[in-house]
């Protein structure tokens, strides 16, 4: 009841927001998802009503389900919005679901062990267009109701020059006192021991065609900015996909330090989709944001990288439009369970 009242009050203010207003040049906030709500093969984006070929961990709103092929995007949005809790730090305004693959360690005898992972960190940010007037993001809009998308390609096994390939990167957290290797596109674990874990990261595309909430490949309705390859966080949107939405960047840290590696002999990690190079890393996103609240956040000068109190997006309580929905900045005390039983062996028919 109390939460509903807060949301209603925020909406009453936010609805007055003009989506075409000049937005703040460098908004930033992070959503922390310490715990997953589902671990298995259900994938409502790529395989609605069926199983995916591989296992992943799903974070966010507790109404995640196998879904059904005949459900419209707006029906799924409505169901996901009505989640009664989320496993992430921003409650009520963001009931979105985010998911990524599982990582395994392959022993010399071929057997596999699941690599434990800490929670997901989701960044919402943008550096805007290239220069000048476009730095204030012409035609920038909040993520529309019902949008979903995929970043990365589960079938990719070698880096290529596509933006989608360049969107995936790894950071080997060697030791906080030691110079870490640069971010790279393939697993960096053959030659480096990642003492503090391996961070797998992917950027979602941030230019939308303004019409379609999804597409057959879950990608064509979206596009990366034109000079993305030189500046992954910036660049203008192409005319075909003129609507800029906040850039979503996902980080997932895997505890590879629990397994022997880094002696220069072999790369022992493998994604649940069978990828041993790392280029098949991908993430899925099904939005269940309240766009009016997101619009207010990207317009507010304090929800910005330029505001030191935001601490690079860690202190979402310093962003006035989002602050009422922050119980705890890092989501450490969030307790949320899937609203229904959904074992990996469930009969989805
Ligand atoms: C915002 O821009 C769109 C597209 O250019 C236009 O159709 C709409 O009328 C504008 N809204 C306002 C409030 O100016
Ligand atoms: C589910 O996936 C399996 C394997 O890919 C396929 O054979 C089957 O036809 C799918 N079922 C539906 C209802 O799409
Ligand atoms: C393979 O090696 C691992 C690590 O030494 C061991 O735990 C596991 O039992 C072995 N599996 C088989 C099938 O031998
Ligand atoms: C801003 O972007 C638009 C659309 O891509 C482009 O036509 C315009 O020249 C850009 N303006 C500046 C100052 O870069
Ligand atoms: C990517 O582009 C660079 C520069 O044009 C080229 O040298 C390289 O071979 C390309 N890589 C792939 C995998 O196509
Ligand atoms: C905005 O941030 C500044 C510090 O950068 C702070 O002094 C001010 O109180 C904040 N305003 C609001 C409305 O939170």
CSV table of C-alpha atoms and ligand atoms in Angstrom, one decimal:
chain,number,residue,atom,x,y,z
A,1,UNK,CA,0.0,0.0,0.0
A,2,UNK,CA,2.7,2.4,1.1
A,3,UNK,CA,4.8,1.5,-2.0
A,4,UNK,CA,1.8,2.0,-4.3
A,5,UNK,CA,1.3,5.5,-2.9
A,6,UNK,CA,5.0,6.4,-3.4
A,7,UNK,CA,4.8,5.2,-7.0
A,8,UNK,CA,1.6,7.1,-7.7
A,9,UNK,CA,3.1,10.3,-6.3
A,10,UNK,CA,6.3,9.9,-8.4
A,11,UNK,CA,4.2,9.2,-11.5
A,12,UNK,CA,2.1,12.2,-10.9
A,13,UNK,CA,5.2,14.4,-11.1
A,14,UNK,CA,7.0,12.4,-13.8
A,15,UNK,CA,4.1,12.2,-16.2
A,16,UNK,CA,4.5,16.0,-16.7
A,17,UNK,CA,8.0,15.2,-18.1
A,18,UNK,CA,8.4,16.2,-21.7
A,19,UNK,CA,10.2,13.2,-23.3
A,20,UNK,CA,11.7,15.6,-25.9
A,21,UNK,CA,13.4,17.7,-23.2
A,22,UNK,CA,17.1,18.2,-23.3
A,23,UNK,CA,18.5,15.5,-21.1
A,24,UNK,CA,21.4,15.6,-18.8
A,25,UNK,CA,24.6,14.8,-20.7
A,26,UNK,CA,26.0,11.9,-18.6
A,27,UNK,CA,23.4,10.1,-16.5
A,28,UNK,CA,24.4,7.1,-14.6
A,29,UNK,CA,22.9,4.7,-12.1
A,30,UNK,CA,23.5,1.0,-11.3
A,31,UNK,CA,21.1,-1.8,-10.5
A,32,UNK,CA,22.7,-4.4,-8.3
A,33,UNK,CA,21.3,-8.0,-8.4
A,34,UNK,CA,23.1,-10.0,-5.7
A,35,UNK,CA,20.9,-13.1,-6.1
A,36,UNK,CA,19.3,-14.9,-8.9
A,37,UNK,CA,15.6,-15.9,-8.9
A,38,UNK,CA,15.9,-18.8,-11.4
A,39,UNK,CA,18.6,-21.2,-12.5
A,40,UNK,CA,17.8,-23.4,-15.4
A,41,UNK,CA,17.0,-23.7,-19.1
A,42,UNK,CA,13.8,-21.7,-19.3
A,43,UNK,CA,14.3,-18.7,-21.6
A,44,UNK,CA,11.2,-16.7,-22.2
A,45,UNK,CA,12.9,-14.4,-24.8
A,46,UNK,CA,14.5,-16.8,-27.2
A,47,UNK,CA,12.4,-19.9,-26.5
A,48,UNK,CA,9.0,-18.9,-25.2
A,49,UNK,CA,7.0,-21.9,-24.0
A,50,UNK,CA,10.0,-24.2,-24.4
A,51,UNK,CA,13.5,-24.8,-23.0
A,52,UNK,CA,16.7,-23.2,-24.2
A,53,UNK,CA,19.6,-25.3,-25.2
A,54,UNK,CA,21.7,-24.1,-22.3
A,55,UNK,CA,21.5,-23.1,-18.6
A,56,UNK,CA,21.5,-19.6,-17.3
A,57,UNK,CA,20.8,-17.6,-14.2
A,58,UNK,CA,17.9,-15.1,-14.2
A,59,UNK,CA,17.7,-11.9,-12.1
A,60,UNK,CA,15.0,-9.4,-11.4
A,61,UNK,CA,11.2,-9.5,-11.1
A,62,UNK,CA,9.7,-12.6,-9.6
A,63,UNK,CA,7.1,-13.1,-12.3
A,64,UNK,CA,9.7,-14.5,-14.7
A,65,UNK,CA,8.3,-17.6,-16.4
A,66,UNK,CA,8.6,-19.8,-19.5
A,67,UNK,CA,5.9,-17.6,-21.0
A,68,UNK,CA,4.0,-18.7,-24.1
A,69,UNK,CA,4.6,-18.0,-27.7
A,70,UNK,CA,1.1,-16.6,-28.2
A,71,UNK,CA,1.6,-13.9,-25.5
A,72,UNK,CA,2.0,-10.4,-26.9
A,73,UNK,CA,5.0,-8.3,-25.8
A,74,UNK,CA,2.7,-6.0,-23.9
A,75,UNK,CA,1.1,-9.0,-22.1
A,76,UNK,CA,4.5,-10.2,-21.0
A,77,UNK,CA,5.4,-6.6,-19.9
A,78,UNK,CA,2.2,-6.5,-17.9
A,79,UNK,CA,2.9,-9.8,-16.2
A,80,UNK,CA,6.5,-8.9,-15.5
A,81,UNK,CA,5.5,-5.4,-14.2
A,82,UNK,CA,3.1,-7.1,-11.7
A,83,UNK,CA,6.0,-8.9,-10.0
A,84,UNK,CA,5.6,-8.6,-6.3
A,85,UNK,CA,9.3,-8.3,-5.7
A,86,UNK,CA,12.6,-8.1,-7.6
A,87,UNK,CA,16.0,-9.7,-6.7
A,88,UNK,CA,17.7,-6.4,-7.7
A,89,UNK,CA,18.3,-3.2,-5.8
A,90,UNK,CA,15.7,-0.9,-7.4
A,91,UNK,CA,12.3,-2.2,-6.3
A,92,UNK,CA,8.9,-1.5,-7.9
A,93,UNK,CA,10.1,0.8,-10.8
A,94,UNK,CA,12.3,-1.8,-12.3
A,95,UNK,CA,10.9,-5.4,-12.3
A,96,UNK,CA,12.9,-6.2,-15.5
A,97,UNK,CA,14.5,-9.6,-16.0
A,98,UNK,CA,18.2,-9.9,-16.9
A,99,UNK,CA,20.0,-13.2,-17.6
A,100,UNK,CA,23.3,-14.6,-18.6
A,101,UNK,CA,24.9,-18.1,-19.1
A,102,UNK,CA,26.5,-20.3,-16.6
A,103,UNK,CA,30.3,-20.9,-16.6
A,104,UNK,CA,32.0,-24.2,-16.1
A,105,UNK,CA,35.5,-25.4,-15.4
A,106,UNK,CA,36.7,-28.3,-17.5
A,107,UNK,CA,39.0,-30.7,-15.6
A,108,UNK,CA,41.8,-32.4,-17.6
A,109,UNK,CA,39.7,-35.6,-17.6
A,110,UNK,CA,36.9,-33.7,-19.2
A,111,UNK,CA,34.5,-33.5,-16.3
A,112,UNK,CA,32.8,-30.2,-15.6
A,113,UNK,CA,32.3,-28.1,-12.4
A,114,UNK,CA,30.0,-25.1,-12.2
A,115,UNK,CA,32.0,-21.9,-11.5
A,116,UNK,CA,30.2,-20.0,-8.6
A,117,UNK,CA,29.4,-16.4,-9.5
A,118,UNK,CA,28.5,-13.3,-7.6
A,119,UNK,CA,25.5,-11.3,-8.6
A,120,UNK,CA,24.9,-9.2,-11.7
A,121,UNK,CA,25.7,-5.5,-11.8
A,122,UNK,CA,23.6,-3.6,-14.4
A,123,UNK,CA,24.7,-0.1,-15.4
A,124,UNK,CA,22.4,2.4,-17.0
A,125,UNK,CA,24.4,5.1,-18.7
A,126,UNK,CA,25.3,7.1,-21.7
A,127,UNK,CA,28.0,9.4,-22.8
A,128,UNK,CA,25.7,10.8,-25.5
A,129,UNK,CA,26.5,11.5,-29.1
A,130,UNK,CA,29.9,12.3,-30.5
A,131,UNK,CA,30.4,16.0,-30.0
A,132,UNK,CA,28.7,19.4,-29.7
A,133,UNK,CA,25.0,19.6,-29.6
A,134,UNK,CA,24.6,15.8,-29.8
A,135,UNK,CA,26.2,15.4,-26.5
A,136,UNK,CA,22.8,16.2,-25.1
A,137,UNK,CA,21.3,13.2,-26.9
A,138,UNK,CA,18.7,14.4,-29.4
A,139,UNK,CA,15.7,12.2,-29.5
A,140,UNK,CA,16.6,10.4,-26.3
A,141,UNK,CA,13.8,8.5,-24.7
A,142,UNK,CA,13.4,6.2,-21.7
A,143,UNK,CA,13.2,2.4,-22.5
A,144,UNK,CA,9.7,1.9,-23.8
A,145,UNK,CA,7.2,-0.4,-22.2
A,146,UNK,CA,7.5,-4.0,-23.5
A,147,UNK,CA,11.0,-3.7,-25.1
A,148,UNK,CA,13.2,-6.8,-25.0
A,149,UNK,CA,16.6,-7.5,-26.6
A,150,UNK,CA,19.6,-9.7,-26.8
A,151,UNK,CA,23.3,-8.6,-26.6
A,152,UNK,CA,26.0,-10.9,-27.9
A,153,UNK,CA,25.6,-14.1,-30.0
A,154,UNK,CA,25.5,-17.5,-28.4
A,155,UNK,CA,26.8,-19.1,-31.7
A,156,UNK,CA,29.9,-16.9,-32.0
A,157,UNK,CA,33.2,-18.7,-31.4
A,158,UNK,CA,35.8,-16.1,-32.5
A,159,UNK,CA,35.9,-12.3,-32.3
A,160,UNK,CA,34.9,-10.5,-35.5
A,161,UNK,CA,34.6,-6.8,-36.3
A,162,UNK,CA,30.9,-6.5,-35.7
A,163,UNK,CA,29.7,-4.1,-32.9
A,164,UNK,CA,27.8,-7.0,-31.4
A,165,UNK,CA,31.1,-8.9,-31.0
A,166,UNK,CA,33.0,-5.9,-29.7
A,167,UNK,CA,30.2,-5.4,-27.2
A,168,UNK,CA,31.5,-8.5,-25.3
A,169,UNK,CA,34.6,-8.2,-23.1
A,170,UNK,CA,36.4,-9.8,-20.2
A,171,UNK,CA,38.4,-8.4,-17.4
A,172,UNK,CA,40.7,-10.7,-15.4
A,173,UNK,CA,40.8,-9.3,-11.8
A,174,UNK,CA,44.3,-10.4,-11.1
A,175,UNK,CA,44.9,-8.6,-7.9
A,176,UNK,CA,43.9,-5.2,-6.8
A,177,UNK,CA,47.6,-4.3,-6.2
A,178,UNK,CA,48.8,-5.6,-9.5
A,179,UNK,CA,48.5,-4.1,-13.0
A,180,UNK,CA,45.6,-6.0,-14.5
A,181,UNK,CA,45.6,-7.1,-18.1
A,182,UNK,CA,43.5,-5.0,-20.5
A,183,UNK,CA,40.0,-5.9,-21.2
A,184,UNK,CA,39.9,-8.5,-24.0
A,185,UNK,CA,37.3,-10.1,-26.2
A,186,UNK,CA,38.2,-13.7,-25.5
A,187,UNK,CA,38.8,-15.6,-22.2
A,188,UNK,CA,42.0,-14.2,-20.7
A,189,UNK,CA,42.5,-17.2,-18.4
A,190,UNK,CA,45.2,-19.2,-20.2
A,191,UNK,CA,48.0,-16.8,-19.2
A,192,UNK,CA,46.6,-15.0,-16.2
A,193,UNK,CA,45.4,-16.2,-12.9
A,194,UNK,CA,42.3,-14.1,-12.0
A,195,UNK,CA,42.8,-14.0,-8.3
A,196,UNK,CA,39.7,-11.9,-7.7
A,197,UNK,CA,37.6,-13.5,-10.3
A,198,UNK,CA,36.8,-13.1,-14.0
A,199,UNK,CA,34.4,-10.3,-15.0
A,200,UNK,CA,32.4,-11.0,-18.1
A,201,UNK,CA,30.8,-7.9,-19.5
A,202,UNK,CA,28.5,-7.0,-22.4
A,203,UNK,CA,26.9,-3.8,-23.7
A,204,UNK,CA,23.3,-3.9,-25.0
A,205,UNK,CA,22.6,-1.8,-28.2
A,206,UNK,CA,21.3,1.7,-27.3
A,207,UNK,CA,19.6,2.8,-30.5
A,208,UNK,CA,16.0,1.8,-31.1
A,209,UNK,CA,14.0,1.8,-34.4
A,210,UNK,CA,11.2,3.5,-32.5
A,211,UNK,CA,8.6,1.0,-33.7
A,212,UNK,CA,9.3,-2.7,-32.8
A,213,UNK,CA,9.5,-3.9,-29.2
A,214,UNK,CA,11.3,-7.1,-30.4
A,215,UNK,CA,12.4,-8.8,-33.6
A,216,UNK,CA,12.8,-12.3,-34.8
A,217,UNK,CA,16.5,-12.4,-33.9
A,218,UNK,CA,15.8,-10.1,-30.8
A,219,UNK,CA,18.4,-7.7,-32.2
A,220,UNK,CA,17.4,-6.0,-35.5
A,221,UNK,CA,15.0,-3.6,-33.9
A,222,UNK,CA,18.1,-2.3,-32.0
A,223,UNK,CA,21.5,-0.9,-33.2
A,224,UNK,CA,24.8,0.2,-31.8
A,225,UNK,CA,25.8,3.8,-32.3
A,226,UNK,CA,27.6,4.6,-35.5
A,227,UNK,CA,31.1,5.1,-34.1
A,228,UNK,CA,30.6,2.5,-31.4
A,229,UNK,CA,33.8,0.7,-32.5
A,230,UNK,CA,35.9,3.7,-31.5
A,231,UNK,CA,33.9,4.7,-28.5
A,232,UNK,CA,31.7,1.9,-27.2
A,233,UNK,CA,29.8,4.3,-25.0
A,234,UNK,CA,29.0,7.0,-27.5
A,235,UNK,CA,28.4,8.0,-31.0
A,236,UNK,CA,25.2,9.1,-32.9
A,237,UNK,CA,22.4,6.7,-33.6
A,238,UNK,CA,21.8,5.8,-37.3
A,239,UNK,CA,18.8,7.1,-39.1
A,240,UNK,CA,17.3,3.6,-39.2
A,241,UNK,CA,17.4,3.5,-35.4
A,242,UNK,CA,17.1,7.1,-34.4
A,243,UNK,CA,15.8,6.7,-30.8
A,244,UNK,CA,18.6,6.7,-28.2
A,245,UNK,CA,17.8,4.8,-25.0
A,246,UNK,CA,20.0,4.6,-21.9
A,247,UNK,CA,22.9,2.2,-22.6
A,248,UNK,CA,22.7,-1.0,-20.5
A,249,UNK,CA,26.0,-2.6,-19.6
A,250,UNK,CA,26.0,-5.8,-17.7
A,251,UNK,CA,28.8,-7.2,-15.5
A,252,UNK,CA,29.0,-10.7,-14.0
A,253,UNK,CA,31.9,-11.8,-11.9
A,254,UNK,CA,32.7,-15.5,-11.9
A,255,UNK,CA,34.9,-17.0,-9.1
A,256,UNK,CA,37.4,-18.7,-11.4
A,257,UNK,CA,40.0,-18.3,-8.7
A,258,UNK,CA,38.6,-21.5,-7.1
A,259,UNK,CA,40.0,-23.5,-10.0
A,260,UNK,CA,43.6,-24.0,-11.3
A,261,UNK,CA,44.4,-21.8,-14.4
A,262,UNK,CA,46.7,-19.2,-15.8
A,263,UNK,CA,49.8,-21.3,-16.2
A,264,UNK,CA,50.0,-20.7,-20.0
A,265,UNK,CA,49.1,-24.2,-21.0
A,266,UNK,CA,45.3,-24.4,-21.5
A,267,UNK,CA,42.2,-22.3,-21.3
A,268,UNK,CA,40.0,-24.5,-19.1
A,269,UNK,CA,36.7,-22.5,-18.9
A,270,UNK,CA,33.6,-23.2,-21.0
A,271,UNK,CA,30.2,-21.4,-21.2
A,272,UNK,CA,27.0,-23.5,-20.8
A,273,UNK,CA,26.5,-23.1,-24.5
A,274,UNK,CA,29.7,-25.0,-25.2
A,275,UNK,CA,31.8,-21.9,-26.0
A,276,UNK,CA,35.5,-22.4,-25.0
A,277,UNK,CA,36.7,-19.1,-26.5
A,278,UNK,CA,34.5,-16.6,-24.7
A,279,UNK,CA,33.0,-15.0,-27.8
A,280,UNK,CA,29.6,-16.6,-27.3
A,281,UNK,CA,28.9,-14.7,-24.1
A,282,UNK,CA,25.5,-13.0,-24.3
A,283,UNK,CA,22.8,-11.5,-22.1
A,284,UNK,CA,19.1,-11.2,-22.3
A,285,UNK,CA,16.9,-8.3,-21.2
A,286,UNK,CA,13.1,-8.1,-20.8
A,287,UNK,CA,12.1,-4.6,-19.7
A,288,UNK,CA,9.6,-4.0,-16.9
A,289,UNK,CA,10.6,-0.4,-16.1
A,290,UNK,CA,8.2,2.4,-15.6
A,291,UNK,CA,9.3,4.7,-18.4
A,292,UNK,CA,8.0,7.9,-16.8
A,293,UNK,CA,10.4,7.3,-13.8
A,294,UNK,CA,13.3,6.5,-16.1
A,295,UNK,CA,12.6,9.7,-18.0
A,296,UNK,CA,12.8,11.7,-14.8
A,297,UNK,CA,16.1,10.0,-13.9
A,298,UNK,CA,17.8,10.7,-17.2
A,299,UNK,CA,16.6,14.3,-17.1
A,300,UNK,CA,17.6,15.0,-13.5
A,301,UNK,CA,21.0,16.8,-13.2
A,302,UNK,CA,21.9,15.0,-10.0
A,303,UNK,CA,21.6,11.4,-11.5
A,304,UNK,CA,24.8,12.1,-13.4
A,305,UNK,CA,28.4,11.0,-13.5
A,306,UNK,CA,29.1,14.7,-13.0
A,307,UNK,CA,27.7,14.6,-9.5
A,308,UNK,CA,30.3,13.2,-7.2
A,309,UNK,CA,27.7,12.2,-4.7
A,310,UNK,CA,26.4,9.6,-7.2
A,311,UNK,CA,29.8,7.8,-6.8
A,312,UNK,CA,29.8,6.5,-10.4
A,313,UNK,CA,26.3,5.3,-10.1
A,314,UNK,CA,26.7,3.4,-6.8
A,315,UNK,CA,24.6,5.8,-4.8
A,316,UNK,CA,21.2,5.6,-6.4
A,317,UNK,CA,19.7,7.2,-3.3
A,318,UNK,CA,21.4,10.4,-4.5
A,319,UNK,CA,19.2,10.4,-7.7
A,320,UNK,CA,16.0,12.0,-6.5
A,321,UNK,CA,13.5,10.4,-9.0
A,322,UNK,CA,14.9,6.9,-8.1
A,323,UNK,CA,15.6,7.4,-4.4
A,324,UNK,CA,12.1,6.4,-3.2
A,325,UNK,CA,12.7,2.9,-4.7
A,326,UNK,CA,16.1,2.3,-3.1
A,327,UNK,CA,15.9,0.2,0.0
A,328,UNK,CA,19.6,-0.4,0.0
A,329,UNK,CA,22.0,0.8,-2.7
A,330,UNK,CA,23.7,-2.5,-3.3
A,331,UNK,CA,20.6,-4.7,-2.9
A,332,UNK,CA,22.3,-6.7,-0.1
A,333,UNK,CA,19.2,-7.0,1.9
A,334,UNK,CA,16.9,-7.8,-0.9
A,335,UNK,CA,14.9,-11.0,-0.4
A,336,UNK,CA,12.8,-12.2,-3.3
A,337,UNK,CA,11.7,-15.6,-4.5
A,338,UNK,CA,10.1,-16.7,-7.8
A,339,UNK,CA,6.4,-16.3,-7.4
A,340,UNK,CA,5.8,-19.9,-8.6
A,341,UNK,CA,7.6,-23.2,-8.7
A,342,UNK,CA,9.6,-23.7,-11.9
A,343,UNK,CA,12.0,-26.6,-11.8
A,344,UNK,CA,14.3,-27.1,-14.8
A,345,UNK,CA,12.4,-30.4,-15.5
A,346,UNK,CA,9.0,-28.7,-15.5
A,347,UNK,CA,6.6,-29.8,-18.2
A,348,UNK,CA,6.2,-26.5,-20.1
A,349,UNK,CA,3.6,-27.8,-22.5
B,1,LIG,C1,8.4,14.7,-29.3
B,1,LIG,O1,8.9,14.4,-30.6
B,1,LIG,C2,8.1,13.6,-31.4
B,1,LIG,C3,8.9,13.1,-32.6
B,1,LIG,O2,9.6,14.1,-33.1
B,1,LIG,C4,6.8,14.4,-31.7
B,1,LIG,O3,6.0,13.6,-32.5
B,1,LIG,C5,6.1,14.8,-30.4
B,1,LIG,O4,5.1,15.7,-30.8
B,1,LIG,C6,7.1,15.6,-29.5
B,1,LIG,N1,6.5,15.8,-28.2
B,1,LIG,C7,6.5,17.0,-27.6
B,1,LIG,C8,5.8,17.0,-26.3
B,1,LIG,O5,7.0,18.0,-28.1
B,2,LIG,C1,10.9,-27.1,-28.2
B,2,LIG,O1,12.2,-27.3,-28.5
B,2,LIG,C2,12.5,-28.6,-29.1
B,2,LIG,C3,14.0,-28.7,-29.3
B,2,LIG,O2,14.5,-27.6,-29.9
B,2,LIG,C4,11.7,-28.7,-30.4
B,2,LIG,O3,12.0,-30.0,-31.0
B,2,LIG,C5,10.2,-28.6,-30.1
B,2,LIG,O4,9.5,-28.6,-31.3
B,2,LIG,C6,10.0,-27.3,-29.4
B,2,LIG,N1,8.6,-27.2,-29.0
B,2,LIG,C7,7.8,-26.1,-29.2
B,2,LIG,C8,6.4,-26.2,-28.7
B,2,LIG,O5,8.2,-25.1,-29.8
B,3,LIG,C1,37.9,-35.7,-13.0
B,3,LIG,O1,38.8,-34.9,-12.2
B,3,LIG,C2,38.3,-34.2,-11.1
B,3,LIG,C3,39.4,-33.4,-10.5
B,3,LIG,O2,40.5,-34.1,-10.3
B,3,LIG,C4,37.7,-35.2,-10.2
B,3,LIG,O3,37.1,-34.5,-9.1
B,3,LIG,C5,36.6,-36.0,-10.9
B,3,LIG,O4,36.1,-37.0,-10.0
B,3,LIG,C6,37.2,-36.7,-12.1
B,3,LIG,N1,36.1,-37.3,-12.9
B,3,LIG,C7,36.2,-38.5,-13.4
B,3,LIG,C8,35.0,-39.0,-14.1
B,3,LIG,O5,37.2,-39.2,-13.3
B,4,LIG,C1,23.7,15.3,-34.5
B,4,LIG,O1,23.2,14.1,-35.0
B,4,LIG,C2,22.4,14.2,-36.2
B,4,LIG,C3,21.8,12.9,-36.5
B,4,LIG,O2,22.8,11.9,-36.6
B,4,LIG,C4,23.3,14.8,-37.3
B,4,LIG,O3,22.6,15.1,-38.4
B,4,LIG,C5,23.9,16.2,-36.8
B,4,LIG,O4,24.8,16.6,-37.7
B,4,LIG,C6,24.7,16.0,-35.5
B,4,LIG,N1,25.1,17.3,-34.9
B,4,LIG,C7,26.3,17.5,-34.5
B,4,LIG,C8,26.5,18.9,-34.0
B,4,LIG,O5,27.1,16.6,-34.4
B,5,LIG,C1,39.0,-6.3,-38.1
B,5,LIG,O1,39.4,-5.2,-38.8
B,5,LIG,C2,40.8,-4.9,-38.8
B,5,LIG,C3,41.1,-3.6,-39.4
B,5,LIG,O2,40.4,-3.4,-40.5
B,5,LIG,C4,41.5,-6.1,-39.5
B,5,LIG,O3,42.9,-5.9,-39.5
B,5,LIG,C5,41.1,-7.4,-38.9
B,5,LIG,O4,41.7,-8.5,-39.6
B,5,LIG,C6,39.6,-7.6,-38.8
B,5,LIG,N1,39.3,-8.8,-38.0
B,5,LIG,C7,38.4,-9.7,-38.3
B,5,LIG,C8,38.3,-10.8,-37.4
B,5,LIG,O5,37.8,-9.6,-39.3
B,6,LIG,C1,22.1,17.6,-6.0
B,6,LIG,O1,23.5,17.3,-5.7
B,6,LIG,C2,24.2,18.3,-5.0
B,6,LIG,C3,25.6,17.9,-4.9
B,6,LIG,O2,26.2,17.7,-6.1
B,6,LIG,C4,23.5,18.5,-3.6
B,6,LIG,O3,24.1,19.5,-2.9
B,6,LIG,C5,22.0,18.8,-3.8
B,6,LIG,O4,21.4,18.8,-2.6
B,6,LIG,C6,21.4,17.7,-4.7
B,6,LIG,N1,20.0,18.1,-5.0
B,6,LIG,C7,19.0,17.2,-4.8
B,6,LIG,C8,17.6,17.7,-5.1
B,6,LIG,O5,19.2,16.1,-4.3
